[in-house]
mmCIF file of C-alpha atoms and ligand atoms in Angstrom:
data_model
loop_
_atom_site.group_PDB
_atom_site.id
_atom_site.type_symbol
_atom_site.label_atom_id
_atom_site.label_comp_id
_atom_site.label_asym_id
_atom_site.label_seq_id
_atom_site.Cartn_x
_atom_site.Cartn_y
_atom_site.Cartn_z
ATOM 1 C CA MET A 1 38.969 -26.384 6.533
ATOM 2 C CA THR A 2 42.182 -26.902 4.579
ATOM 3 C CA VAL A 3 42.370 -29.410 1.767
ATOM 4 C CA GLU A 4 45.441 -31.622 2.088
ATOM 5 C CA GLN A 5 48.128 -31.043 -0.520
ATOM 6 C CA ALA A 6 47.952 -34.721 -1.567
ATOM 7 C CA TRP A 7 44.392 -34.170 -2.838
ATOM 8 C CA ILE A 8 45.367 -30.983 -4.658
ATOM 9 C CA ASP A 9 48.216 -32.916 -6.314
ATOM 10 C CA ARG A 10 45.863 -35.714 -7.266
ATOM 11 C CA ALA A 11 43.523 -33.229 -8.989
ATOM 12 C CA ALA A 12 46.448 -31.543 -10.730
ATOM 13 C CA GLY A 13 47.643 -34.978 -11.855
ATOM 14 C CA LEU A 14 44.304 -35.616 -13.573
ATOM 15 C CA LEU A 15 44.510 -32.250 -15.344
ATOM 16 C CA ARG A 16 48.142 -32.391 -16.415
ATOM 17 C CA GLY A 17 48.623 -33.111 -20.108
ATOM 18 C CA ILE A 18 44.927 -33.225 -21.074
ATOM 19 C CA LYS A 19 43.633 -31.372 -24.135
ATOM 20 C CA ARG A 20 39.967 -30.828 -23.260
ATOM 21 C CA LEU A 21 38.635 -29.604 -19.918
ATOM 22 C CA ALA A 22 34.966 -28.896 -19.234
ATOM 23 C CA VAL A 23 34.177 -26.840 -16.140
ATOM 24 C CA LEU A 24 30.681 -26.739 -14.653
ATOM 25 C CA THR A 25 30.058 -23.943 -12.187
ATOM 26 C CA GLY A 26 27.239 -22.899 -9.888
ATOM 27 C CA ALA A 27 26.443 -20.136 -7.448
ATOM 28 C CA GLY A 28 29.076 -21.302 -4.937
ATOM 29 C CA ILE A 29 31.938 -20.071 -7.111
ATOM 30 C CA SER A 30 30.661 -16.492 -6.794
ATOM 31 C CA LYS A 31 29.987 -16.683 -3.069
ATOM 32 C CA GLU A 32 33.459 -15.327 -2.257
ATOM 33 C CA SER A 33 32.607 -12.381 -4.541
ATOM 34 C CA GLY A 34 29.808 -11.517 -2.108
ATOM 35 C CA ILE A 35 26.903 -12.945 -4.121
ATOM 36 C CA PRO A 36 24.638 -15.225 -2.076
ATOM 37 C CA THR A 37 23.929 -18.693 -3.489
ATOM 38 C CA PHE A 38 20.375 -19.771 -4.286
ATOM 39 C CA ARG A 39 20.043 -22.206 -1.456
ATOM 40 C CA ASP A 40 21.658 -19.977 1.198
ATOM 41 C CA ALA A 41 19.351 -18.371 3.695
ATOM 42 C CA MET A 42 18.305 -14.990 2.310
ATOM 43 C CA GLU A 43 18.853 -11.792 4.195
ATOM 44 C CA GLY A 44 16.833 -8.670 4.915
ATOM 45 C CA MET A 45 13.460 -8.177 3.258
ATOM 46 C CA TRP A 46 14.124 -11.113 0.908
ATOM 47 C CA ALA A 47 14.375 -13.566 3.822
ATOM 48 C CA ARG A 48 10.622 -14.162 3.454
ATOM 49 C CA TYR A 49 10.935 -15.398 -0.114
ATOM 50 C CA ASN A 50 12.275 -18.580 -1.606
ATOM 51 C CA PRO A 51 14.379 -17.689 -4.681
ATOM 52 C CA GLN A 52 13.081 -20.773 -6.444
ATOM 53 C CA GLU A 53 9.560 -19.461 -6.082
ATOM 54 C CA LEU A 54 10.553 -16.086 -7.535
ATOM 55 C CA ALA A 55 12.321 -17.566 -10.553
ATOM 56 C CA THR A 56 9.257 -18.688 -12.488
ATOM 57 C CA PRO A 57 7.089 -17.198 -15.245
ATOM 58 C CA GLY A 58 4.040 -17.662 -12.986
ATOM 59 C CA ALA A 59 5.651 -15.613 -10.195
ATOM 60 C CA PHE A 60 6.295 -12.740 -12.619
ATOM 61 C CA GLU A 61 2.726 -12.915 -13.877
ATOM 62 C CA ARG A 62 1.322 -12.840 -10.351
ATOM 63 C CA SER A 63 3.700 -10.276 -8.963
ATOM 64 C CA PRO A 64 5.834 -8.505 -11.586
ATOM 65 C CA LYS A 65 6.933 -5.909 -9.017
ATOM 66 C CA ARG A 66 8.265 -8.430 -6.558
ATOM 67 C CA VAL A 67 10.123 -10.494 -9.136
ATOM 68 C CA TRP A 68 11.543 -7.434 -10.923
ATOM 69 C CA ASN A 69 12.751 -5.970 -7.626
ATOM 70 C CA TRP A 70 14.341 -9.232 -6.526
ATOM 71 C CA TYR A 71 16.430 -9.246 -9.714
ATOM 72 C CA ALA A 72 17.095 -5.501 -9.385
ATOM 73 C CA HIS A 73 18.430 -6.272 -5.897
ATOM 74 C CA ARG A 74 20.713 -8.986 -7.340
ATOM 75 C CA ARG A 75 21.813 -6.618 -10.124
ATOM 76 C CA GLU A 76 22.799 -4.021 -7.502
ATOM 77 C CA MET A 77 24.814 -6.622 -5.580
ATOM 78 C CA LEU A 78 26.503 -7.579 -8.806
ATOM 79 C CA ALA A 79 27.447 -3.991 -9.599
ATOM 80 C CA GLU A 80 29.660 -4.091 -6.522
ATOM 81 C CA ALA A 81 31.026 -7.581 -7.143
ATOM 82 C CA ALA A 82 34.293 -8.540 -8.805
ATOM 83 C CA PRO A 83 35.711 -11.927 -9.789
ATOM 84 C CA ASN A 84 37.425 -13.774 -6.925
ATOM 85 C CA PRO A 85 40.573 -15.959 -7.046
ATOM 86 C CA SER A 86 38.558 -18.982 -8.207
ATOM 87 C CA HIS A 87 37.305 -17.200 -11.343
ATOM 88 C CA TYR A 88 40.870 -16.088 -12.108
ATOM 89 C CA ALA A 89 42.251 -19.574 -11.494
ATOM 90 C CA LEU A 90 39.838 -21.022 -14.072
ATOM 91 C CA ALA A 91 40.852 -18.362 -16.598
ATOM 92 C CA GLU A 92 44.480 -19.247 -15.912
ATOM 93 C CA MET A 93 43.854 -22.900 -16.758
ATOM 94 C CA GLU A 94 43.719 -21.787 -20.391
ATOM 95 C CA ALA A 95 47.493 -21.297 -20.211
ATOM 96 C CA HIS A 96 47.917 -24.990 -19.331
ATOM 97 C CA ILE A 97 45.145 -26.791 -21.232
ATOM 98 C CA PRO A 98 44.397 -26.152 -24.947
ATOM 99 C CA GLU A 99 40.597 -26.302 -24.735
ATOM 100 C CA VAL A 100 38.861 -25.060 -21.591
ATOM 101 C CA VAL A 101 35.111 -24.496 -21.782
ATOM 102 C CA VAL A 102 33.242 -23.095 -18.792
ATOM 103 C CA ILE A 103 29.600 -24.150 -18.569
ATOM 104 C CA THR A 104 27.991 -21.953 -15.951
ATOM 105 C CA GLN A 105 24.604 -21.812 -14.279
ATOM 106 C CA ASN A 106 25.487 -18.348 -13.014
ATOM 107 C CA VAL A 107 24.052 -15.181 -14.512
ATOM 108 C CA ASP A 108 26.660 -12.826 -13.060
ATOM 109 C CA GLY A 109 29.150 -12.610 -15.958
ATOM 110 C CA LEU A 110 32.123 -13.013 -13.583
ATOM 111 C CA HIS A 111 33.835 -15.767 -15.607
ATOM 112 C CA ARG A 112 34.222 -13.503 -18.630
ATOM 113 C CA ALA A 113 35.198 -10.598 -16.365
ATOM 114 C CA ALA A 114 38.038 -12.780 -15.030
ATOM 115 C CA GLY A 115 39.241 -13.590 -18.543
ATOM 116 C CA SER A 116 37.697 -16.977 -19.384
ATOM 117 C CA THR A 117 37.244 -16.897 -23.148
ATOM 118 C CA ASP A 118 34.773 -19.726 -23.803
ATOM 119 C CA VAL A 119 31.775 -19.517 -21.483
ATOM 120 C CA ILE A 120 28.374 -21.148 -21.998
ATOM 121 C CA GLU A 121 25.772 -19.314 -19.905
ATOM 122 C CA LEU A 122 23.077 -21.932 -19.386
ATOM 123 C CA HIS A 123 20.778 -19.630 -17.418
ATOM 124 C CA GLY A 124 21.247 -16.309 -19.235
ATOM 125 C CA ASN A 125 22.764 -13.099 -17.931
ATOM 126 C CA LEU A 126 21.414 -10.754 -15.291
ATOM 127 C CA SER A 127 22.895 -7.652 -16.889
ATOM 128 C CA ARG A 128 20.549 -7.996 -19.901
ATOM 129 C CA VAL A 129 16.823 -7.365 -19.955
ATOM 130 C CA LYS A 130 14.329 -8.285 -22.629
ATOM 131 C CA CYS A 131 10.736 -7.625 -23.678
ATOM 132 C CA LEU A 132 8.297 -10.002 -21.970
ATOM 133 C CA ASP A 133 6.320 -10.280 -25.223
ATOM 134 C CA HIS A 134 9.375 -10.832 -27.519
ATOM 135 C CA CYS A 135 7.889 -8.071 -29.700
ATOM 136 C CA ARG A 136 10.812 -7.971 -32.149
ATOM 137 C CA GLY A 137 11.806 -11.634 -32.001
ATOM 138 C CA ASN A 138 13.015 -13.877 -29.202
ATOM 139 C CA PRO A 139 14.894 -12.415 -27.380
ATOM 140 C CA THR A 140 14.213 -8.690 -27.876
ATOM 141 C CA HIS A 141 16.976 -7.159 -25.750
ATOM 142 C CA ILE A 142 16.444 -3.635 -24.467
ATOM 143 C CA ALA A 143 19.098 -1.366 -22.956
ATOM 144 C CA LEU A 144 17.799 -0.221 -19.571
ATOM 145 C CA GLU A 145 18.429 3.424 -20.481
ATOM 146 C CA ASP A 146 16.015 3.049 -23.449
ATOM 147 C CA ALA A 147 13.238 1.523 -21.314
ATOM 148 C CA LEU A 148 10.017 3.404 -20.590
ATOM 149 C CA PRO A 149 10.130 4.184 -16.869
ATOM 150 C CA PRO A 150 7.668 2.445 -14.558
ATOM 151 C CA GLU A 151 4.417 4.278 -13.954
ATOM 152 C CA ASN A 152 5.226 4.512 -10.216
ATOM 153 C CA ALA A 153 8.887 5.527 -10.746
ATOM 154 C CA GLY A 154 10.593 6.659 -7.555
ATOM 155 C CA GLU A 155 8.318 4.688 -5.228
ATOM 156 C CA GLU A 156 9.967 2.046 -3.118
ATOM 157 C CA ASP A 157 8.168 -0.808 -4.848
ATOM 158 C CA GLU A 158 8.521 0.107 -8.527
ATOM 159 C CA THR A 159 6.792 -1.917 -11.222
ATOM 160 C CA PRO A 160 9.071 -3.155 -14.028
ATOM 161 C CA PRO A 161 9.998 -0.643 -16.716
ATOM 162 C CA ARG A 162 8.361 -1.130 -20.111
ATOM 163 C CA CYS A 163 9.487 -2.012 -23.608
ATOM 164 C CA PRO A 164 10.011 1.142 -25.716
ATOM 165 C CA HIS A 165 8.645 -0.680 -28.817
ATOM 166 C CA CYS A 166 5.432 -2.250 -27.525
ATOM 167 C CA GLY A 167 4.909 -1.168 -23.904
ATOM 168 C CA ALA A 168 5.062 -4.700 -22.455
ATOM 169 C CA TYR A 169 6.934 -5.222 -19.203
ATOM 170 C CA LEU A 170 10.637 -5.836 -19.374
ATOM 171 C CA ARG A 171 12.058 -8.885 -17.591
ATOM 172 C CA PRO A 172 15.576 -10.105 -16.852
ATOM 173 C CA ASP A 173 17.171 -12.223 -19.591
ATOM 174 C CA VAL A 174 17.576 -15.197 -17.287
ATOM 175 C CA VAL A 175 16.094 -18.664 -17.518
ATOM 176 C CA TRP A 176 13.233 -19.326 -15.141
ATOM 177 C CA PHE A 177 12.081 -22.732 -13.938
ATOM 178 C CA GLY A 178 9.980 -24.327 -16.640
ATOM 179 C CA GLU A 179 11.604 -22.306 -19.454
ATOM 180 C CA MET A 180 13.873 -23.491 -22.255
ATOM 181 C CA LEU A 181 17.607 -22.822 -22.049
ATOM 182 C CA PRO A 182 19.004 -20.259 -24.546
ATOM 183 C CA PRO A 183 19.060 -21.698 -28.084
ATOM 184 C CA GLY A 184 22.128 -23.835 -28.674
ATOM 185 C CA ALA A 185 23.404 -23.636 -25.067
ATOM 186 C CA LEU A 186 22.245 -27.091 -24.025
ATOM 187 C CA GLU A 187 23.407 -28.748 -27.253
ATOM 188 C CA ARG A 188 26.889 -27.235 -26.994
ATOM 189 C CA ALA A 189 27.163 -27.974 -23.256
ATOM 190 C CA ALA A 190 26.212 -31.599 -23.888
ATOM 191 C CA GLN A 191 28.777 -31.913 -26.657
ATOM 192 C CA VAL A 192 31.510 -30.268 -24.542
ATOM 193 C CA SER A 193 30.665 -32.528 -21.577
ATOM 194 C CA ARG A 194 30.917 -35.684 -23.685
ATOM 195 C CA ALA A 195 34.190 -34.622 -25.336
ATOM 196 C CA ALA A 196 35.957 -33.653 -22.096
ATOM 197 C CA GLU A 197 38.778 -35.697 -20.629
ATOM 198 C CA VAL A 198 38.130 -34.123 -17.228
ATOM 199 C CA MET A 199 35.110 -32.277 -15.889
ATOM 200 C CA LEU A 200 35.786 -29.898 -13.029
ATOM 201 C CA VAL A 201 32.613 -29.139 -11.074
ATOM 202 C CA VAL A 202 32.704 -26.096 -8.799
ATOM 203 C CA GLY A 203 30.174 -24.671 -6.361
ATOM 204 C CA THR A 204 26.948 -26.298 -7.426
ATOM 205 C CA SER A 205 24.481 -28.279 -5.357
ATOM 206 C CA GLY A 206 23.928 -30.390 -8.490
ATOM 207 C CA VAL A 207 20.182 -30.581 -8.154
ATOM 208 C CA VAL A 208 18.893 -28.401 -10.996
ATOM 209 C CA GLN A 209 18.484 -30.037 -14.403
ATOM 210 C CA PRO A 210 19.797 -30.235 -17.028
ATOM 211 C CA ALA A 211 23.110 -28.954 -15.564
ATOM 212 C CA ALA A 212 23.006 -31.633 -12.866
ATOM 213 C CA SER A 213 23.243 -34.347 -15.544
ATOM 214 C CA MET A 214 26.320 -32.957 -17.262
ATOM 215 C CA PRO A 215 28.882 -34.584 -14.925
ATOM 216 C CA LEU A 216 27.111 -37.921 -15.540
ATOM 217 C CA TRP A 217 27.254 -37.438 -19.293
ATOM 218 C CA ALA A 218 30.946 -36.589 -19.009
ATOM 219 C CA ALA A 219 31.730 -39.559 -16.750
ATOM 220 C CA ARG A 220 29.809 -41.981 -18.960
ATOM 221 C CA ALA A 221 31.837 -40.804 -21.944
ATOM 222 C CA GLY A 222 35.032 -41.559 -19.996
ATOM 223 C CA ALA A 223 35.885 -38.250 -18.292
ATOM 224 C CA ARG A 224 37.351 -38.034 -14.809
ATOM 225 C CA LEU A 225 35.421 -35.845 -12.354
ATOM 226 C CA ILE A 226 36.846 -33.349 -9.881
ATOM 227 C CA ASP A 227 34.390 -31.661 -7.519
ATOM 228 C CA VAL A 228 35.093 -28.544 -5.439
ATOM 229 C CA ASN A 229 32.643 -27.608 -2.700
ATOM 230 C CA PRO A 230 32.950 -26.929 1.043
ATOM 231 C CA ASN A 231 29.950 -29.250 1.517
ATOM 232 C CA PRO A 232 29.281 -32.614 -0.105
ATOM 233 C CA ASP A 233 26.889 -32.142 -3.028
ATOM 234 C CA ALA A 234 25.039 -34.458 -5.412
ATOM 235 C CA ILE A 235 28.216 -35.031 -7.461
ATOM 236 C CA SER A 236 30.851 -35.453 -4.693
ATOM 237 C CA GLY A 237 30.129 -39.160 -4.168
ATOM 238 C CA SER A 238 30.863 -40.080 -7.790
ATOM 239 C CA ALA A 239 33.839 -37.727 -8.208
ATOM 240 C CA ASP A 240 37.340 -39.162 -8.706
ATOM 241 C CA VAL A 241 38.633 -36.351 -6.504
ATOM 242 C CA PHE A 242 36.454 -34.354 -4.103
ATOM 243 C CA LEU A 243 38.215 -31.214 -2.877
ATOM 244 C CA GLN A 244 36.209 -30.213 0.146
ATOM 245 C CA GLY A 245 36.875 -26.502 0.500
ATOM 246 C CA GLN A 246 36.095 -23.014 -0.767
ATOM 247 C CA ALA A 247 36.698 -22.548 -4.465
ATOM 248 C CA GLY A 248 38.729 -19.352 -3.957
ATOM 249 C CA LYS A 249 41.154 -21.211 -1.714
ATOM 250 C CA VAL A 250 41.279 -24.512 -3.569
ATOM 251 C CA LEU A 251 41.441 -23.604 -7.278
ATOM 252 C CA PRO A 252 44.509 -21.326 -7.113
ATOM 253 C CA ARG A 253 46.341 -24.201 -5.396
ATOM 254 C CA VAL A 254 45.312 -26.619 -8.149
ATOM 255 C CA VAL A 255 46.601 -24.203 -10.833
ATOM 256 C CA ALA A 256 49.826 -23.704 -8.910
ATOM 257 C CA ALA A 257 50.331 -27.489 -8.851
ATOM 258 C CA LEU A 258 49.868 -27.903 -12.627
HETATM 259 P P1 OAD B 301 22.996 -23.622 -5.063
HETATM 260 O O1 OAD B 301 22.656 -22.450 -4.218
HETATM 261 O O2 OAD B 301 21.998 -24.714 -5.191
HETATM 262 O O3 OAD B 301 24.318 -24.329 -4.519
HETATM 263 C C1 OAD B 301 25.466 -23.618 -4.217
HETATM 264 C C2 OAD B 301 26.539 -24.605 -3.853
HETATM 265 O O4 OAD B 301 27.737 -23.865 -3.639
HETATM 266 C C3 OAD B 301 26.274 -25.397 -2.574
HETATM 267 O O5 OAD B 301 26.514 -26.774 -2.815
HETATM 268 C C4 OAD B 301 27.304 -24.839 -1.582
HETATM 269 O O6 OAD B 301 27.780 -25.834 -0.664
HETATM 270 C C5 OAD B 301 28.406 -24.420 -2.533
HETATM 271 N N1 OAD B 301 29.319 -23.386 -2.013
HETATM 272 C C6 OAD B 301 29.100 -22.449 -1.053
HETATM 273 N N2 OAD B 301 30.183 -21.693 -0.858
HETATM 274 C C7 OAD B 301 31.133 -22.132 -1.722
HETATM 275 C C8 OAD B 301 32.477 -21.761 -2.012
HETATM 276 N N3 OAD B 301 33.064 -20.744 -1.373
HETATM 277 N N4 OAD B 301 33.153 -22.457 -2.964
HETATM 278 C C9 OAD B 301 32.561 -23.492 -3.611
HETATM 279 N N5 OAD B 301 31.296 -23.880 -3.386
HETATM 280 C C10 OAD B 301 30.584 -23.215 -2.460
HETATM 281 O O7 OAD B 301 23.444 -23.040 -6.482
HETATM 282 P P2 OAD B 301 23.449 -23.733 -7.897
HETATM 283 O O8 OAD B 301 23.858 -25.162 -7.797
HETATM 284 O O9 OAD B 301 24.193 -22.849 -8.802
HETATM 285 O O10 OAD B 301 18.672 -21.592 -11.468
HETATM 286 O O11 OAD B 301 21.922 -23.675 -8.291
HETATM 287 C C11 OAD B 301 21.554 -24.106 -9.551
HETATM 288 C C12 OAD B 301 20.418 -23.289 -10.079
HETATM 289 O O12 OAD B 301 19.338 -23.280 -9.150
HETATM 290 C C13 OAD B 301 20.715 -21.814 -10.270
HETATM 291 O O13 OAD B 301 21.377 -21.528 -11.487
HETATM 292 C C14 OAD B 301 19.356 -21.215 -10.255
HETATM 293 C C15 OAD B 301 18.842 -21.927 -9.028
HETATM 294 O O14 OAD B 301 17.556 -21.917 -8.756
HETATM 295 C C16 OAD B 301 17.746 -20.783 -12.004
HETATM 296 O O15 OAD B 301 17.487 -19.681 -11.532
HETATM 297 C C17 OAD B 301 17.106 -21.334 -13.230
#
């Protein structure tokens, strides 16, 4: 589906001349980099599991192997992934707008890889792991090469590696349902949302809090909303401009029209 040029121009018109842009991104922006979204149907052996049921402290407690291996699987996918044109287009916006802050729910690090300089990672980062017991303070990050190998290393269903300091399991440094966001991330994201003249929302279903509220905070403080998604999402209805298309196709056109 191709977004009409008039809508692209309307979005560019809202962005032209502003000083502060907040961008809120979700899994959809990385889809064209080959990373499945959370609410897509899963493939292969993971088709039996609901990602939302794996992303909880209780799931790790009940089945550390399964949860560790699900994230290991995502980490492997990520190793082969590169930013796509939408990540680069957002980085390029910094050449046009003085203050561009990307608030992302993604844990893939692709915004920074594309050159965005101010990124708030609301849900952590998949490339880092930490001690489950926070043995040297919260978070205690551990480089994977320093980890104690799992007791069943080499088997298909490995248990998580262990902390070299205390022997507890290691876990990904991502936020699970029911956990607090990284210290300071929510406060800064709220402040950036309220200060923005425009909020550009890209590739999120808009159903997971607190990220889902950020466009409302921005709009209530007077910001215009632009939403980019091939499917209507929870934000599309209240957006000033809804660009119904794939981020990798739409965002480079918006930047070109600036
Ligand atoms: P979702 O999987 O809920 O939504 C992805 C959105 O991307 C959907 O609305 C799709 O229509 C849209 N989409 C698909 N392809 C796209 C494309 N090429 N361009 C633009 N949009 C596209 O992902 P999130 O909204 O990010 O949290 O999910 C939010 C949080 O829920 C995640 O961070 C994760 C998850 O459970 C935790 O793990 C804590």
